[in-house]
Short mmCIF file of C-alpha atoms in Angstrom, two decimals:
data_model
loop_
_atom_site.label_atom_id
_atom_site.label_comp_id
_atom_site.label_asym_id
_atom_site.label_seq_id
_atom_site.Cartn_x
_atom_site.Cartn_y
_atom_site.Cartn_z
CA MET U 4 4.70 108.58 71.22
CA THR U 5 6.19 111.87 73.20
CA SER U 6 9.65 112.32 73.06
CA ALA U 7 11.77 111.80 76.67
CA PRO U 8 14.65 112.92 78.08
CA VAL U 9 17.34 110.97 78.83
CA SER U 10 18.99 109.94 82.57
CA PRO U 11 21.33 111.78 83.15
CA ARG U 12 24.26 110.55 83.11
CA ALA U 13 26.00 107.07 81.44
CA ALA U 14 27.33 104.26 83.11
CA PRO U 15 31.05 104.62 83.66
CA PRO U 16 33.09 103.06 81.43
CA LEU U 17 33.57 98.66 82.26
CA PRO U 18 37.10 98.95 84.18
CA HIS U 19 37.06 94.34 82.08
CA HIS U 20 36.35 92.79 78.64
CA PRO U 21 32.59 92.11 78.86
CA VAL U 22 30.87 89.18 79.05
CA THR U 23 28.02 89.31 77.10
CA PHE U 24 26.03 92.09 75.12
CA HIS U 25 22.57 92.72 74.92
CA ARG U 26 20.11 94.71 74.20
CA GLN U 27 17.36 95.25 76.71
CA ARG U 28 13.85 96.46 75.94
CA ASP U 29 11.01 97.99 76.68
CA VAL U 30 11.96 98.24 79.94
CA ILE U 31 8.58 98.23 83.05
CA LEU U 32 10.38 99.62 86.51
CA LEU U 33 7.97 99.48 89.12
CA HIS U 34 9.39 100.67 92.75
CA TRP U 35 7.69 100.90 95.87
CA ARG U 36 9.53 102.13 99.25
CA VAL U 37 10.46 100.23 102.56
CA GLU U 38 12.04 100.72 105.41
CA PRO U 39 15.53 100.28 105.13
CA GLY U 40 15.87 97.42 108.45
CA LEU U 41 13.09 95.07 106.44
CA VAL U 42 14.71 94.46 103.62
CA ALA U 43 18.92 94.99 104.90
CA PRO U 44 18.10 90.75 105.92
CA LEU U 45 18.37 90.01 102.31
CA VAL U 46 20.78 92.11 100.99
CA PRO U 47 24.45 90.11 100.42
CA ALA U 48 26.80 90.22 103.05
CA GLY U 49 29.12 93.82 102.60
CA CYS U 50 26.27 96.22 101.36
CA ARG U 51 23.45 97.43 102.58
CA PRO U 52 20.11 98.55 100.81
CA GLU U 53 20.76 102.32 99.88
CA VAL U 54 18.40 105.37 101.33
CA PHE U 55 16.71 107.78 98.95
CA ASP U 56 14.06 110.19 100.97
CA GLY U 57 14.72 108.21 104.20
CA SER U 58 13.88 105.02 102.43
CA ALA U 59 15.06 102.17 100.70
CA TRP U 60 13.50 101.47 98.06
CA VAL U 61 12.33 97.73 96.18
CA GLY U 62 11.36 96.84 92.59
CA LEU U 63 9.26 94.59 90.11
CA VAL U 64 11.27 95.14 86.99
CA ALA U 65 10.23 93.25 83.85
CA TYR U 66 12.01 93.21 80.25
CA VAL U 67 13.12 91.39 76.73
CA PHE U 68 16.71 90.71 76.51
CA ALA U 69 17.90 90.41 72.49
CA ASP U 70 20.37 89.98 70.67
CA SER U 71 22.68 88.29 73.51
CA THR U 72 26.23 87.66 72.33
CA VAL U 73 27.81 85.95 74.14
CA PRO U 74 32.10 86.59 73.40
CA PRO U 75 33.42 84.48 71.24
CA LEU U 76 30.66 83.33 70.61
CA PRO U 77 28.60 84.38 67.24
CA PRO U 78 25.45 85.69 68.48
CA LEU U 79 22.33 83.57 69.03
CA GLY U 80 20.08 85.42 66.98
CA ARG U 81 16.38 84.11 69.05
CA LEU U 82 18.03 81.60 71.78
CA GLY U 83 19.61 84.70 72.56
CA THR U 84 16.22 86.76 73.18
CA MET U 85 14.20 85.45 76.52
CA VAL U 86 11.70 87.46 79.25
CA GLU U 87 13.76 88.41 82.48
CA ILE U 88 10.86 89.43 85.62
CA VAL U 89 12.59 90.66 88.56
CA VAL U 90 12.80 91.12 92.34
CA GLU U 91 15.64 93.23 93.20
CA ILE U 92 16.53 96.25 96.34
CA LEU U 93 18.53 99.16 95.81
CA THR U 94 22.16 98.31 96.77
CA VAL U 95 24.90 100.34 97.87
CA ASP U 96 28.35 98.56 98.68
CA ASP U 97 31.20 99.14 102.14
CA ARG U 98 33.26 100.67 98.76
CA GLY U 99 30.35 102.49 98.16
CA ARG U 100 29.81 100.90 94.97
CA ARG U 101 25.57 101.44 93.41
CA GLY U 102 24.08 98.31 92.38
CA ILE U 103 20.56 96.10 92.37
CA ALA U 104 20.47 93.58 94.09
CA HIS U 105 18.60 90.35 93.54
CA ARG U 106 15.98 88.29 95.45
CA SER U 107 14.17 86.13 92.22
CA ILE U 108 14.42 86.45 88.20
CA ASP U 109 12.22 84.43 86.57
CA THR U 110 12.91 83.83 82.76
CA GLN U 111 12.05 81.30 80.58
CA HIS U 112 15.39 80.80 79.20
CA LEU U 113 16.57 77.69 80.94
CA PRO U 114 20.27 78.03 79.10
CA ALA U 115 20.20 81.05 80.96
CA VAL U 116 19.44 79.64 84.22
CA VAL U 117 21.74 76.79 84.80
CA ALA U 118 24.51 79.31 83.08
CA ALA U 119 23.68 82.28 86.32
CA ARG U 120 23.09 79.72 88.73
CA LEU U 121 26.85 77.98 88.14
CA GLY U 122 28.10 80.64 86.99
CA ILE U 123 26.58 83.78 88.73
CA GLY U 124 25.08 82.70 91.84
CA LEU U 125 22.09 84.77 90.04
CA PRO U 126 18.17 83.83 91.87
CA TYR U 127 17.58 82.65 87.80
CA THR U 128 13.64 80.61 88.48
CA PRO U 129 12.13 78.64 85.24
CA ALA U 130 9.18 80.65 84.19
CA ARG U 131 6.83 79.90 81.57
CA ALA U 132 7.79 84.01 81.29
CA GLY U 133 6.07 86.68 78.05
CA SER U 134 5.36 89.94 76.73
CA ARG U 135 3.81 91.93 73.86
CA TRP U 136 1.88 95.55 73.21
CA LEU U 137 -1.58 96.13 73.15
CA GLY U 138 -2.48 98.75 71.81
CA ASP U 139 0.14 101.75 73.51
CA GLU U 140 0.01 99.63 76.66
CA ILE U 141 3.02 96.86 77.22
CA ALA U 142 2.24 93.74 79.37
CA TYR U 143 4.97 91.34 81.36
CA ARG U 144 3.52 88.35 82.26
CA SER U 145 6.24 85.11 84.17
CA ARG U 146 4.32 81.66 86.26
CA ARG U 147 6.44 79.36 87.84
CA ARG U 148 5.37 75.46 87.68
CA THR U 149 4.82 76.67 92.12
CA GLY U 150 1.88 78.61 90.31
CA VAL U 151 3.78 81.75 91.92
CA GLY U 152 4.10 85.07 89.03
CA ALA U 153 2.80 88.23 87.93
CA ARG U 154 1.26 89.93 84.66
CA LEU U 155 1.56 93.38 84.28
CA ARG U 156 0.53 95.85 82.52
CA VAL U 157 1.79 99.75 82.24
CA LEU U 158 0.67 102.08 79.70
CA PRO U 159 3.74 104.47 79.18
CA GLY U 160 3.84 108.52 79.65
CA GLY U 161 4.91 111.95 79.48
CA ALA U 162 8.34 112.66 80.02
CA VAL U 163 10.06 112.56 83.70
CA SER U 164 11.02 115.86 84.58
CA PRO U 165 14.74 116.52 84.92
CA ALA U 166 14.03 117.87 88.27
CA ASP U 167 12.46 114.76 89.19
CA PRO U 168 15.88 112.94 91.57
CA LEU U 169 14.45 110.05 91.89
CA PRO U 170 13.98 108.99 88.18
CA ALA U 171 18.06 109.44 88.25
CA PHE U 172 18.08 107.36 91.70
CA LEU U 173 16.01 104.53 90.70
CA THR U 174 18.05 103.91 87.00
CA GLU U 175 21.82 104.26 86.91
CA ARG U 176 22.46 102.27 89.19
CA TRP U 177 25.77 99.91 87.83
CA GLY U 178 26.64 97.03 89.06
CA VAL U 179 24.91 94.54 90.11
CA HIS U 180 25.70 92.57 93.65
CA ALA U 181 25.32 89.12 94.06
CA ARG U 182 26.71 86.17 96.48
CA HIS U 183 28.04 83.37 95.72
CA LEU U 184 30.61 80.04 96.20
CA GLY U 185 30.49 82.10 100.16
CA ARG U 186 30.91 85.36 99.81
CA THR U 187 29.55 89.19 97.56
CA SER U 188 30.70 89.21 94.01
CA TRP U 189 30.51 93.09 91.84
CA TRP U 190 29.40 92.86 88.37
CA ARG U 191 29.48 95.78 86.30
CA LEU U 192 27.56 96.17 83.12
CA GLU U 193 27.03 99.65 80.81
CA HIS U 194 23.41 101.60 79.03
CA PRO U 195 24.10 104.05 76.91
CA PRO U 196 22.07 106.78 78.88
CA TRP U 197 18.05 106.12 79.25
CA ALA U 198 15.24 108.24 77.38
CA LEU U 199 12.46 107.64 80.50
CA ARG U 200 8.70 108.20 80.89
CA SER U 201 6.67 108.14 83.53
CA ALA U 202 3.51 105.30 83.27
CA GLU U 203 0.41 104.65 84.47
CA VAL U 204 -0.03 100.96 86.33
CA VAL U 205 -2.89 98.56 84.38
CA GLU U 206 -3.50 95.80 86.06
CA LEU U 207 -0.19 94.58 89.00
CA ASP U 208 -1.71 90.99 89.77
CA GLU U 209 1.20 89.47 91.13
CA THR U 210 3.03 86.73 93.84
CA LEU U 211 6.62 86.82 93.13
CA LEU U 212 7.09 89.32 95.53
CA ALA U 213 6.17 87.60 98.53
CA ALA U 214 7.78 85.19 97.62
CA ALA U 215 10.91 87.21 97.46
CA GLY U 216 10.42 87.87 100.91
CA LEU U 217 9.18 91.16 100.92
CA ALA U 218 5.74 89.91 101.72
CA GLY U 219 2.38 93.04 101.31
CA LEU U 220 4.25 94.94 99.57
CA ALA U 221 2.79 95.18 96.00
CA SER U 222 -0.74 95.22 98.88
CA ARG U 223 -0.34 99.97 97.88
CA PRO U 224 0.50 100.82 94.70
CA PRO U 225 3.98 101.41 93.75
CA ASP U 226 5.23 105.15 94.30
CA SER U 227 7.32 105.85 90.55
CA VAL U 228 6.38 103.32 88.00
CA LEU U 229 8.70 104.13 84.92
CA PHE U 230 9.21 102.19 81.16
CA THR U 231 12.59 103.32 79.56
CA PRO U 232 13.09 101.98 75.04
CA GLY U 233 16.10 100.48 77.02
CA GLY U 234 19.05 100.53 74.72
CA ASP U 235 22.36 98.12 74.20
CA VAL U 236 23.92 96.73 77.37
CA ARG U 237 26.37 95.58 79.21
CA TYR U 238 28.03 93.59 80.69
CA SER U 239 31.79 92.43 82.65
CA ARG U 240 33.41 91.68 86.26
CA GLY U 241 34.05 94.43 88.08
#
């Protein structure tokens, strides 16, 4: 595979000791332009959709979390590996902190669903989820008991241009805005600069966006499709 430049900036250091470690790998990022006013009601209080080139941005992102660790426990091994397929809105809060707000997170890992919903307020949803490589293409799938789900497959391409500011805007997101117990919390994340590649959508068949309040969005192609092999990710309280 052709080498790719890294995202130009690394995350600032975490302000507190990490609460979880993961190896995030084979990350697919599909993003659509939307009118800011359409998605403003869908983000937590105290933040708003961040605008780039006149548009807010909604993402459908898929990846594998592997080698998960929750200190002080030892690494969870196979129990700490899960697929996540995420619907997210890119956000900025009243303090200027740029992050994401999750609309849904599908995973097959039931302990993660319970822990994240009760402990953080993230909208994890149990689903049959998986991923695999099909030659040079990476594919993801998920399906809830209700039938809502997704099938995604992309072909990674060449390096993104370092002169293009959009990939950095879409991926340099160093926190999560989450609504929990009546307040909006800020969770920080840190990872090394990502090696970013363009990608081509081979298959996109999904109902997750509509279920997240974003009906009709996937009726048109994404405005950005990226791939990265990923890297180590750490989360802490903000």
